[in-house]
Coordinates of N, CA and C in Angstrom, one line a residue:
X12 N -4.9 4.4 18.0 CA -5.0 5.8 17.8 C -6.1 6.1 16.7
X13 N -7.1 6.8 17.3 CA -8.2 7.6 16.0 C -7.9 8.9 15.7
X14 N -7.9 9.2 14.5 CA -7.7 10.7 14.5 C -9.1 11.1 13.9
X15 N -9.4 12.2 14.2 CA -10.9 12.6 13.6 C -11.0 14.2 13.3
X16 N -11.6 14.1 11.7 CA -11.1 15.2 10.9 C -12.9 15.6 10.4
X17 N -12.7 16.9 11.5 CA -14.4 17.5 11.8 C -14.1 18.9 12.5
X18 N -15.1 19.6 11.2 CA -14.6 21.3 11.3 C -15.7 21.9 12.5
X19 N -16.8 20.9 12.7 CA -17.9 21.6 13.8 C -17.1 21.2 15.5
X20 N -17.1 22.2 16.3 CA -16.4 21.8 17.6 C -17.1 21.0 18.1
X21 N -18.3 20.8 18.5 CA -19.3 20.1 19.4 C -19.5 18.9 18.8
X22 N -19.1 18.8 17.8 CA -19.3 17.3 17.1 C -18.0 16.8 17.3
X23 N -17.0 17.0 17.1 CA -15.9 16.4 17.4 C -15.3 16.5 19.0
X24 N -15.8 17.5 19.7 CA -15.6 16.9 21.0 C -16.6 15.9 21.6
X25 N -17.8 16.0 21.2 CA -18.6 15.3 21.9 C -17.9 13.8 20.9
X26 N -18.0 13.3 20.2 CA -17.3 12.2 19.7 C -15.5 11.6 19.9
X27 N -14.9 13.0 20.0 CA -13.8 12.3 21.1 C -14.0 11.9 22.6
X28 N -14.6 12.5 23.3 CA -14.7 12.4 24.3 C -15.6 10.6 24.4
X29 N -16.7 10.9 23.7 CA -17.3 9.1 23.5 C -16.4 8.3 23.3
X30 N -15.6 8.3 22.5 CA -14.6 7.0 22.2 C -13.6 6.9 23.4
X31 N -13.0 8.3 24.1 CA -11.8 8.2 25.0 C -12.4 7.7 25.9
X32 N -13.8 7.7 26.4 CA -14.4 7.0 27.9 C -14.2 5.6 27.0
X33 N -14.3 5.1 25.6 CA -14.3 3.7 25.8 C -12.8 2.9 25.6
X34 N -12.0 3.9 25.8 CA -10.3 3.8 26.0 C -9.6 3.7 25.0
X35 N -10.5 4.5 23.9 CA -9.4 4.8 22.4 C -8.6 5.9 22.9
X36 N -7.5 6.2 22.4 CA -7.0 7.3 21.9 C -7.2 8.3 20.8
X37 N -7.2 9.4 21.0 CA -8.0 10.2 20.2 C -7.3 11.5 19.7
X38 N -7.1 11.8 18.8 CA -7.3 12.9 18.3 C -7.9 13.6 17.5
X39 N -8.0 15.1 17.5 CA -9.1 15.7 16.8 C -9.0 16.7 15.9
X40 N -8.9 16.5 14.9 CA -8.3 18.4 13.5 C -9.5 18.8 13.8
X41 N -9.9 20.2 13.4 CA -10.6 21.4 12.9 C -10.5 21.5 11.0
X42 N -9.3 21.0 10.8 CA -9.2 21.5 9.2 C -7.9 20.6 8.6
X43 N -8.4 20.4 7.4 CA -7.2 19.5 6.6 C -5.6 19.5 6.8
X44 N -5.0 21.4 7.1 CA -3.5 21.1 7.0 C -3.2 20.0 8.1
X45 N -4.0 20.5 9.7 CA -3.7 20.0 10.7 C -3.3 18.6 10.8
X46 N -4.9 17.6 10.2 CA -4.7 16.4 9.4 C -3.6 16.4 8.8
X47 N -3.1 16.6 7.5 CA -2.5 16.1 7.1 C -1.1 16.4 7.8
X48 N -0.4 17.3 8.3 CA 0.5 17.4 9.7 C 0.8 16.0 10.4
X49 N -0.1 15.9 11.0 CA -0.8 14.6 11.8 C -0.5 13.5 11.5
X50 N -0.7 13.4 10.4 CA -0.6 12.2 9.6 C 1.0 11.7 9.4
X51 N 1.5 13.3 9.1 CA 3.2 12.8 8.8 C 4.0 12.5 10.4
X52 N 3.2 12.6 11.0 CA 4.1 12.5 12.3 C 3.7 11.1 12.8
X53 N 2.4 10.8 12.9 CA 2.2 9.4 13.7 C 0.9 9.0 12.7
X54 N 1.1 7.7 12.2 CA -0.8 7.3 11.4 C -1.3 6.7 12.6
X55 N -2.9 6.7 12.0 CA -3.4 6.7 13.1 C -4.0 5.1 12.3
X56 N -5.0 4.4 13.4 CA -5.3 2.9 13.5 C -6.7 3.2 12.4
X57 N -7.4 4.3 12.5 CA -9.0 4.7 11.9 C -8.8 5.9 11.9
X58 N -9.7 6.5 10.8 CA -10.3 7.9 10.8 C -11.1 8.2 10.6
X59 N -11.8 8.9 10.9 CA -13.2 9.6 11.1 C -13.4 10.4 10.1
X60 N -13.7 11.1 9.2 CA -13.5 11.5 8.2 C -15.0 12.4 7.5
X61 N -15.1 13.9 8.0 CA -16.2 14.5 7.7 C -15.7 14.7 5.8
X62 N -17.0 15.4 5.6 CA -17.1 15.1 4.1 C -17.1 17.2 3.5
X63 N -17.9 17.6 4.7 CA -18.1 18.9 4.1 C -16.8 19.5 5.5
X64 N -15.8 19.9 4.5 CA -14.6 20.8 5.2 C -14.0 21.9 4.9
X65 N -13.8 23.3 5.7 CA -13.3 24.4 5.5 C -12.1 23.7 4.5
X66 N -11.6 24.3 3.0 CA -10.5 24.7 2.2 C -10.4 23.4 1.3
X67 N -11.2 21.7 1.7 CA -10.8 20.6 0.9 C -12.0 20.0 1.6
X68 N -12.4 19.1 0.6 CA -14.0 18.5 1.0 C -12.9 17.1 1.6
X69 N -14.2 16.1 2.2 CA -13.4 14.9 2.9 C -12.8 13.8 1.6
X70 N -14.4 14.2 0.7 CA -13.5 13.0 -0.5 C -12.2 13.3 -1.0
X71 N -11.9 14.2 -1.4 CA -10.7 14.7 -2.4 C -9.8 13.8 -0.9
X72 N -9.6 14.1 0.2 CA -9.0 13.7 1.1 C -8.6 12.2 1.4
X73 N -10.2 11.4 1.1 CA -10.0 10.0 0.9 C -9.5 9.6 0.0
X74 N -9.4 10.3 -1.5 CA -8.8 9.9 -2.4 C -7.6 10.7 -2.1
X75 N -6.7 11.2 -1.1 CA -5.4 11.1 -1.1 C -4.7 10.0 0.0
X76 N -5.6 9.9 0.8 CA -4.8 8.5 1.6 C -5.4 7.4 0.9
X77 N -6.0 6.7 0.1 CA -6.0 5.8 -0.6 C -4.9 5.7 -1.8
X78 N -4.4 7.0 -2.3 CA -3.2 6.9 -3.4 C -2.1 6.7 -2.5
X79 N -1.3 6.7 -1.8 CA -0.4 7.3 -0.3 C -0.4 5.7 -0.2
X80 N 0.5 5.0 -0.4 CA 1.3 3.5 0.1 C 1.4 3.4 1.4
X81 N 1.7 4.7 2.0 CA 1.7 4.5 3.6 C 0.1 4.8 4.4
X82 N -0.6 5.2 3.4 CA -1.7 5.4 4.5 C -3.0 4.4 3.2
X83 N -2.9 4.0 2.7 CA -3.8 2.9 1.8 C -4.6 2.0 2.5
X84 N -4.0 1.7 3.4 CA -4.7 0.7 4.0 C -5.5 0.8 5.4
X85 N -5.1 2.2 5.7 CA -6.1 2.6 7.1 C -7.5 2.7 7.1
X86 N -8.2 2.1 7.5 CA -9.7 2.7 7.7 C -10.1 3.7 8.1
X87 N -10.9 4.1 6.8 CA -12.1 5.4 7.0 C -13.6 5.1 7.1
X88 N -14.0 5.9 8.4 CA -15.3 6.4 8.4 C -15.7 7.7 7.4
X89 N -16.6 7.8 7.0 CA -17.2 9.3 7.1 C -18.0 9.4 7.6
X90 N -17.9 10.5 8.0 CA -19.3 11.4 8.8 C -19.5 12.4 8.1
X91 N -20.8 12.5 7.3 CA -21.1 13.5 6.8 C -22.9 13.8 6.8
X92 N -23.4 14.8 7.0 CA -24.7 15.6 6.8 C -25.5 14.9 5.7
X93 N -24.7 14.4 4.5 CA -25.3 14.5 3.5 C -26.0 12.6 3.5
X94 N -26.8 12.0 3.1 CA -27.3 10.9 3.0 C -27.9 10.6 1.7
X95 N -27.5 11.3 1.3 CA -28.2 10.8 -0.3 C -27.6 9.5 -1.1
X96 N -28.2 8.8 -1.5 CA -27.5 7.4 -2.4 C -26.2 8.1 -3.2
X97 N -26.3 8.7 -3.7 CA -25.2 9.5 -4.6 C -23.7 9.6 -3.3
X98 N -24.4 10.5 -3.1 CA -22.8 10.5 -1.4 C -22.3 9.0 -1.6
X99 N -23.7 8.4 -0.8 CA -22.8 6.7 -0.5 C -22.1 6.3 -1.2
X100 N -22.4 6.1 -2.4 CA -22.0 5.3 -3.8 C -20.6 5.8 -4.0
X101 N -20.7 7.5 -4.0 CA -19.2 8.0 -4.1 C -18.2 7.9 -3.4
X102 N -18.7 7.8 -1.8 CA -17.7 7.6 -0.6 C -17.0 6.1 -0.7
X103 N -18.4 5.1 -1.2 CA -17.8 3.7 -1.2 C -16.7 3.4 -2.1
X104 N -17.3 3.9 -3.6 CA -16.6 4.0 -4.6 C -14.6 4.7 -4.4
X105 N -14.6 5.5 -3.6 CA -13.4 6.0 -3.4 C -12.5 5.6 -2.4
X106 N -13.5 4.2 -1.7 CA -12.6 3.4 -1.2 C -13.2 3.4 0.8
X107 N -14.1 4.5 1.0 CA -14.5 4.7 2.4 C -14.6 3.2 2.7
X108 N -14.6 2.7 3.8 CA -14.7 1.8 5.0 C -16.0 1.4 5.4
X109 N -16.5 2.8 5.7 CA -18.1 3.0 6.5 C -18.6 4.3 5.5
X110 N -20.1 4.4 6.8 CA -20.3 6.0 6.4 C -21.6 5.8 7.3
X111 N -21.4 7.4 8.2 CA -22.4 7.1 8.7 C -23.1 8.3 8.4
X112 N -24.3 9.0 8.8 CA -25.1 9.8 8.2 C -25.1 11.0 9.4
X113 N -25.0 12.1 9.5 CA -25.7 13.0 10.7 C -26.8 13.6 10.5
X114 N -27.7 13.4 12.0 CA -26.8 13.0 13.1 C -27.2 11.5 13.7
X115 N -26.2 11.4 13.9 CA -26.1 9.6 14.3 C -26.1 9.7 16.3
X116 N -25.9 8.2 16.6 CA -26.2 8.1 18.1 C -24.7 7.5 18.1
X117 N -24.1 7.9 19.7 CA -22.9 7.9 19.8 C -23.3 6.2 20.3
X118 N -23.9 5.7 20.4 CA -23.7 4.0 20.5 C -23.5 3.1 19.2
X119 N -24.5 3.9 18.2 CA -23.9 3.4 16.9 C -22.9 3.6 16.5
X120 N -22.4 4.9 16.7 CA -21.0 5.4 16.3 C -19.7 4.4 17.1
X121 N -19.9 4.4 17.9 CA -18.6 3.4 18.8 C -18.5 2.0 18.3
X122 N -19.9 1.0 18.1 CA -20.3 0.4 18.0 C -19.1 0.0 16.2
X123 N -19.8 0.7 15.3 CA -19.3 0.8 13.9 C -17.5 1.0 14.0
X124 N -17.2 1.7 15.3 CA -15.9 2.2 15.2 C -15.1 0.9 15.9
X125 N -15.8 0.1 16.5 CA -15.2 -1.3 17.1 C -15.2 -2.2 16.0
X126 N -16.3 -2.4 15.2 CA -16.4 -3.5 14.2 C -15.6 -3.1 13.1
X127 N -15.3 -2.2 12.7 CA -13.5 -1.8 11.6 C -12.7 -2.2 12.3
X128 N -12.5 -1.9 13.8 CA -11.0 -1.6 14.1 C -10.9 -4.1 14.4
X129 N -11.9 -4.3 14.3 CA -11.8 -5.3 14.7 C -11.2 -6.2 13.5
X130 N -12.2 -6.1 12.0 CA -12.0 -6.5 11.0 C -10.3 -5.8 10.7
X131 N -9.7 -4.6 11.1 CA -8.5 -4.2 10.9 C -7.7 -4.9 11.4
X132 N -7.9 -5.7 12.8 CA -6.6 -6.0 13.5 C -6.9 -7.4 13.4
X133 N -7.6 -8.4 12.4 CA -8.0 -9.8 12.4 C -6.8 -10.1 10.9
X134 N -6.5 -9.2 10.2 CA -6.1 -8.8 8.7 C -4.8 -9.0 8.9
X135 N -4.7 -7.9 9.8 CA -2.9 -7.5 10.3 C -2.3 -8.7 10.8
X136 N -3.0 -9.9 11.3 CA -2.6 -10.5 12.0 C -2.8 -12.4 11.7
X137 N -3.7 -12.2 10.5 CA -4.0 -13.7 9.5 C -2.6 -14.5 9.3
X138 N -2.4 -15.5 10.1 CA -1.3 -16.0 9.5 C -1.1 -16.1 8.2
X139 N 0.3 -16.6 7.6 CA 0.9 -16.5 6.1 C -0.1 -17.5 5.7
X140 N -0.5 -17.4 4.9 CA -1.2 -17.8 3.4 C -0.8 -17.6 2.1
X141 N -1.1 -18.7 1.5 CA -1.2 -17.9 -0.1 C -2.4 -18.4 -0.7
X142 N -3.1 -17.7 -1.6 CA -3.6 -17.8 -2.4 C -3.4 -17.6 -4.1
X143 N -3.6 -18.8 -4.9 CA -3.2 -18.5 -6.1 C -4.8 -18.5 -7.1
X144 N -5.4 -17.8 -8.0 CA -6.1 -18.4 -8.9 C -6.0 -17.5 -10.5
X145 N -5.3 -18.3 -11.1 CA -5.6 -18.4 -12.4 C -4.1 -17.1 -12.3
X146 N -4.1 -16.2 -12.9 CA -3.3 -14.8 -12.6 C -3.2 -14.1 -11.6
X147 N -4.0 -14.4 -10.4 CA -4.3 -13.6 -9.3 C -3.2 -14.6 -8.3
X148 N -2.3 -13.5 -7.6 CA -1.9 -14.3 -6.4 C -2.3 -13.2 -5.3
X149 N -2.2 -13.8 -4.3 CA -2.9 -13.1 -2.8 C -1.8 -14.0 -1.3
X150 N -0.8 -12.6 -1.0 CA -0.5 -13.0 0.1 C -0.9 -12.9 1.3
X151 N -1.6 -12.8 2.6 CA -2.5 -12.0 3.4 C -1.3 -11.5 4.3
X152 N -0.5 -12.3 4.7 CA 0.8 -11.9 5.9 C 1.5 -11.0 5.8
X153 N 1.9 -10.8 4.3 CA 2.8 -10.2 3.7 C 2.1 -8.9 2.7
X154 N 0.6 -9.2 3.2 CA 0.1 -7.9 2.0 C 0.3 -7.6 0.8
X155 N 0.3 -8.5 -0.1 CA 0.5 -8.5 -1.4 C -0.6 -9.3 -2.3
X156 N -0.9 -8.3 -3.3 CA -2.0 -8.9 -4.3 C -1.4 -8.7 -5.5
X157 N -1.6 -9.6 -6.2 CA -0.8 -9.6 -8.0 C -1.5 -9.6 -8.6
X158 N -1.1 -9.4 -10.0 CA -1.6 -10.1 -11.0 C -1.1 -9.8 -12.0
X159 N -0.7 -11.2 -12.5 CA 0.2 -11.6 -13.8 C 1.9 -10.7 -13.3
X160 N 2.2 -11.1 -12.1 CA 3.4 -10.6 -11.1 C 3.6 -8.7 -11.3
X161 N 2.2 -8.4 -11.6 CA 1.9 -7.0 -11.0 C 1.3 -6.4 -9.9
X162 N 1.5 -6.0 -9.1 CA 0.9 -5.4 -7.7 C 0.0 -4.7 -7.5
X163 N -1.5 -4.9 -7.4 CA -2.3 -4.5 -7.3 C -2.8 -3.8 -6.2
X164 N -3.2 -1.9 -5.9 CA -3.5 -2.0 -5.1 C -5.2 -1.2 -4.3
X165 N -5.4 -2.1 -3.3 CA -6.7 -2.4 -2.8 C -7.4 -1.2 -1.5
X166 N -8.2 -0.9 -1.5 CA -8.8 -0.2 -0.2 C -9.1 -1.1 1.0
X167 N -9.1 -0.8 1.9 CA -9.6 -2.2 3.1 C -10.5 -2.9 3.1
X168 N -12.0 -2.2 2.9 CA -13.2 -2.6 2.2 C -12.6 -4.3 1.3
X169 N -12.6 -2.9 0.4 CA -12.1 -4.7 -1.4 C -11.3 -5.5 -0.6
X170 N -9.7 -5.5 0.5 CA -9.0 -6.5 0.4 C -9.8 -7.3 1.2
X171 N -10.6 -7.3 2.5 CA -11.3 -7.5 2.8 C -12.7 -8.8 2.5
X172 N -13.2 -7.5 1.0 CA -14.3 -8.6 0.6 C -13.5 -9.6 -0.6
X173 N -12.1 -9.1 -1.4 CA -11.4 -10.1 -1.9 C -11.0 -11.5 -1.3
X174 N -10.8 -11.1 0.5 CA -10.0 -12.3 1.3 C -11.6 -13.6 1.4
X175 N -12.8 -13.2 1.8 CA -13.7 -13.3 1.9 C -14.1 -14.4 0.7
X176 N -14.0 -14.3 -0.4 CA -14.4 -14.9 -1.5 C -12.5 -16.1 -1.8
X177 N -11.8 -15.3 -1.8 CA -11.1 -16.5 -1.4 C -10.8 -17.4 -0.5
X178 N -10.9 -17.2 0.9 CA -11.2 -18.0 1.7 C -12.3 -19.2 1.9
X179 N -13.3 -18.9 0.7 CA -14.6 -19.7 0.5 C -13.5 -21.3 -0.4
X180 N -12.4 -20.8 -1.1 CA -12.0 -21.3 -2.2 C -12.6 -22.2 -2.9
X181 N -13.7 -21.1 -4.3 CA -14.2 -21.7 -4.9 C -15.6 -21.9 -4.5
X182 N -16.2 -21.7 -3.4 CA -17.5 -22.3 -3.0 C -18.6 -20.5 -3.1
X183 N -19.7 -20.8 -3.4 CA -19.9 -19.6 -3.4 C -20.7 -18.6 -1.8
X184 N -20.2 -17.5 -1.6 CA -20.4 -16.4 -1.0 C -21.7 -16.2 -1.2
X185 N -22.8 -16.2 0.1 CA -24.6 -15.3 0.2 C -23.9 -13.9 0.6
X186 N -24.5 -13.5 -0.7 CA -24.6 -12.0 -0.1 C -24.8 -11.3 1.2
X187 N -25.8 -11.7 1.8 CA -25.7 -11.7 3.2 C -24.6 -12.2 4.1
X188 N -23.9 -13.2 3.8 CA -22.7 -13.7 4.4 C -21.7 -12.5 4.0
X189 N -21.3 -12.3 3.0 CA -20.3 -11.1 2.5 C -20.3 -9.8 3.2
X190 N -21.9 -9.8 3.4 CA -22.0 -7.7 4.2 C -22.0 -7.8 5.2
X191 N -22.1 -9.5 6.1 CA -22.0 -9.4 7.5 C -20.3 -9.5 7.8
X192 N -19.5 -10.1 6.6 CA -18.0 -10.2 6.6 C -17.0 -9.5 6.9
X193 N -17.7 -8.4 5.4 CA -17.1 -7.6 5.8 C -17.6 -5.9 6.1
X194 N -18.6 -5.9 6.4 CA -19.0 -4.7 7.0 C -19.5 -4.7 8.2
X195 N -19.8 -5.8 9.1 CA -20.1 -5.6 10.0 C -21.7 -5.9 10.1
X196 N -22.3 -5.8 11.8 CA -23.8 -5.6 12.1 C -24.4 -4.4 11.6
X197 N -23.4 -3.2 11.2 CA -24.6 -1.8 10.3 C -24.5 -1.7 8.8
X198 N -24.4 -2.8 7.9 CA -23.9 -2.9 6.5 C -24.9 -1.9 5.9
X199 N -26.0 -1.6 6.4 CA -26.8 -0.8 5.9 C -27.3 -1.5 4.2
X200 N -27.3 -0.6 3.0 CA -28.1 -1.2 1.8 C -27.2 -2.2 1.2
X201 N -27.4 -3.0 0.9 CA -27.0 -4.0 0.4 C -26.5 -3.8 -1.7
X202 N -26.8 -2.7 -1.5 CA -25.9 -2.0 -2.9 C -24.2 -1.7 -2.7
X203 N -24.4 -1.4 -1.2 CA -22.9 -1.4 -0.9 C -21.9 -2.5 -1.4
X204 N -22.4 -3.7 -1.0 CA -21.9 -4.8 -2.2 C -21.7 -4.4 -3.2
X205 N -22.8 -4.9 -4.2 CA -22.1 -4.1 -5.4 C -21.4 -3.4 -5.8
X206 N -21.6 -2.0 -5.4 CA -20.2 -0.8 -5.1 C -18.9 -1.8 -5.3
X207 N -18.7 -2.4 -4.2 CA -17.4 -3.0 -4.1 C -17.0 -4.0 -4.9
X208 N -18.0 -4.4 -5.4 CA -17.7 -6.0 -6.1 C -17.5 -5.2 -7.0
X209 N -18.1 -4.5 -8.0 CA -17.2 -3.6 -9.3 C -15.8 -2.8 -9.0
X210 N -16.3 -1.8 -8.1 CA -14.8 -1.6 -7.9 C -13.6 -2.5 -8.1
X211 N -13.8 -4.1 -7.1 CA -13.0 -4.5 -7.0 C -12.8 -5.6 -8.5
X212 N -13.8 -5.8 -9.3 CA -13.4 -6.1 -11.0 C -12.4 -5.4 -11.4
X213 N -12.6 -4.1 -11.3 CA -12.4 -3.1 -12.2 C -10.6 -3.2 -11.5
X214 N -10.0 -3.1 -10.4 CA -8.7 -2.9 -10.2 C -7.8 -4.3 -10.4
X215 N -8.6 -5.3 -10.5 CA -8.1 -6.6 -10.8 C -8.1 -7.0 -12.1
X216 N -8.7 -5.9 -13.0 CA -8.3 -5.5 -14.3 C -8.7 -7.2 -15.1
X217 N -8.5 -7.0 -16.5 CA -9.2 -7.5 -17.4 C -8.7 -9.2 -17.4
X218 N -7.4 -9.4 -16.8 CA -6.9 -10.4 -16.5 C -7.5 -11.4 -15.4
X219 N -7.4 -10.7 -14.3 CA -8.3 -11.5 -13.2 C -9.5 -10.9 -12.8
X220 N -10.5 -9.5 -13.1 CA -11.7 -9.4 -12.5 C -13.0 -10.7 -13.0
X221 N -12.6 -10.9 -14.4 CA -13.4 -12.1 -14.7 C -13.8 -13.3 -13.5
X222 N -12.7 -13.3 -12.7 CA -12.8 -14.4 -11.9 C -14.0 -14.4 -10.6
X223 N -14.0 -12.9 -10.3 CA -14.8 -12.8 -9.6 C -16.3 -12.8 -10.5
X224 N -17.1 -13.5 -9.7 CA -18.1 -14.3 -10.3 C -19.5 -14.1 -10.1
X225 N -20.7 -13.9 -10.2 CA -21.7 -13.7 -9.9 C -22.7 -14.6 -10.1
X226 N -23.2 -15.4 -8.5 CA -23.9 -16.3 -9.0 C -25.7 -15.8 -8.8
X227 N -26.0 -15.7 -9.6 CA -27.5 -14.7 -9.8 C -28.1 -15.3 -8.3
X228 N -28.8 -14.1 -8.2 CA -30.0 -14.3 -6.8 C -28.9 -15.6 -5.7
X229 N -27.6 -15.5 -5.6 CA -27.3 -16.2 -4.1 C -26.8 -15.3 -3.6
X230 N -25.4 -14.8 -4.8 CA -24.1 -14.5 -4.1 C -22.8 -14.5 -5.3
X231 N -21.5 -14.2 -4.5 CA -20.6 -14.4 -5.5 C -19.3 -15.7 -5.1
X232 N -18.7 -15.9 -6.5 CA -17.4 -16.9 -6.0 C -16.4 -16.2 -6.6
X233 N -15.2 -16.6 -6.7 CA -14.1 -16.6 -7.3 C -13.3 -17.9 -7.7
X234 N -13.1 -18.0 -8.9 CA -12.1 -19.0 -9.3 C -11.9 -18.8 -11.0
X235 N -11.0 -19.6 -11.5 CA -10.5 -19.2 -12.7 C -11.7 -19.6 -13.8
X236 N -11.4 -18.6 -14.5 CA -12.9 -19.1 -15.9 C -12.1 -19.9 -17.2

């Protein structure tokens, strides 16, 4: 199920209608209450997620289903008008998935909306593992990230580029390997990294962000310092 939260009619029909010919399910708000309605009744697999919206802008929005235990971990698109580095940085920063710019081509759009849902259902479905380093524990089956046996919690993006650098265990991550990881064929600027690799210091806090590692001009690792 997609749900897609876009106040222009012609944009969100013509974008439901693209995804239903490629056999998603679809639904479509006009405006936030509807969304969030929506949301309490059935979550949806992805969201589409415009940025400029009658009564609540899209970020305030992203930053409520990233706080929300039950909806944390769904993937967001945005679609928004606006393309300026500042947008991106903020959308990434608050945990967005994607972002695409209008007006976009509905082959890119489908395209971007297959390569989340794919990275989403490869996640859901990683057999049990564990990962231990240093303070950091990482269950992938069981969805749980610690540190120092506190529960840390992650946007899909980070758990994503977190699983990524530990699955290396210890070896280091090309940047380029990382944005094809986890963002897919339209990773677009390669600052997006960044974005995320601080974000994700910053929530793994002063005990374990040290770990994540920066090896100048290749890429990054993770292991204990």
């Amino acid at each position: 199920m997609i749900y897609i939260l876009e106040d222009d009619d012609n944009i969100r029909k013509l974008v439901s209608y693209a995804l239903a010919r490629e056999g998603y399910e679809v639904t479509g708000f006009a405006e936030p209450k509807a969304f969030y309605h929506g949301m309490e009744e059935k979550l949806p697999d992805l969201v589409l997620l415009d940025i400029m919206l009658p009564g609540e802008d899209g970020l305030s929005i992203l930053k409520k289903i990233r706080k929300n235990i039950r909806t944390e971990n769904i993937p967001v698109i945005m679609l928004t008008a606006k393309s300026s580095e500042f947008d991106k940085a903020n959308g990434l920063d608050l945990g967005a998935d994607d972002y695409i710019a209008k007006p976009f081509g509905i082959v890119e759009l489908t395209s971007r909306v297959r390569a989340v849902l794919r990275r989403s259902s490869r996640i859901k479905n990683e057999p049990e593992n564990e990962y231990r380093v240093g303070k950091l524990y990482v269950n992938p089956d069981k969805h749980i990230i610690q540190v120092d046996d506190k529960n840390i919690s992650l946007s899909y993006k980070e758990y994503c580029l977190l699983m990524a650098l530990l699955e290396a265990r210890g070896n280091v991550v090309r940047r380029e390997e990382l944005l094809t990881k986890v963002w897919g064929e339209f990773y677009g600027e390669s600052r997006t990294l960044d974005v995320h690799i601080r974000k994700l210091r910053v929530k793994l806090g002063d005990k374990a962000g040290k770990y994540v590692q920066t090896v100048k001009g290749i890429g990054y690792k993770i292991e204990e310092c």
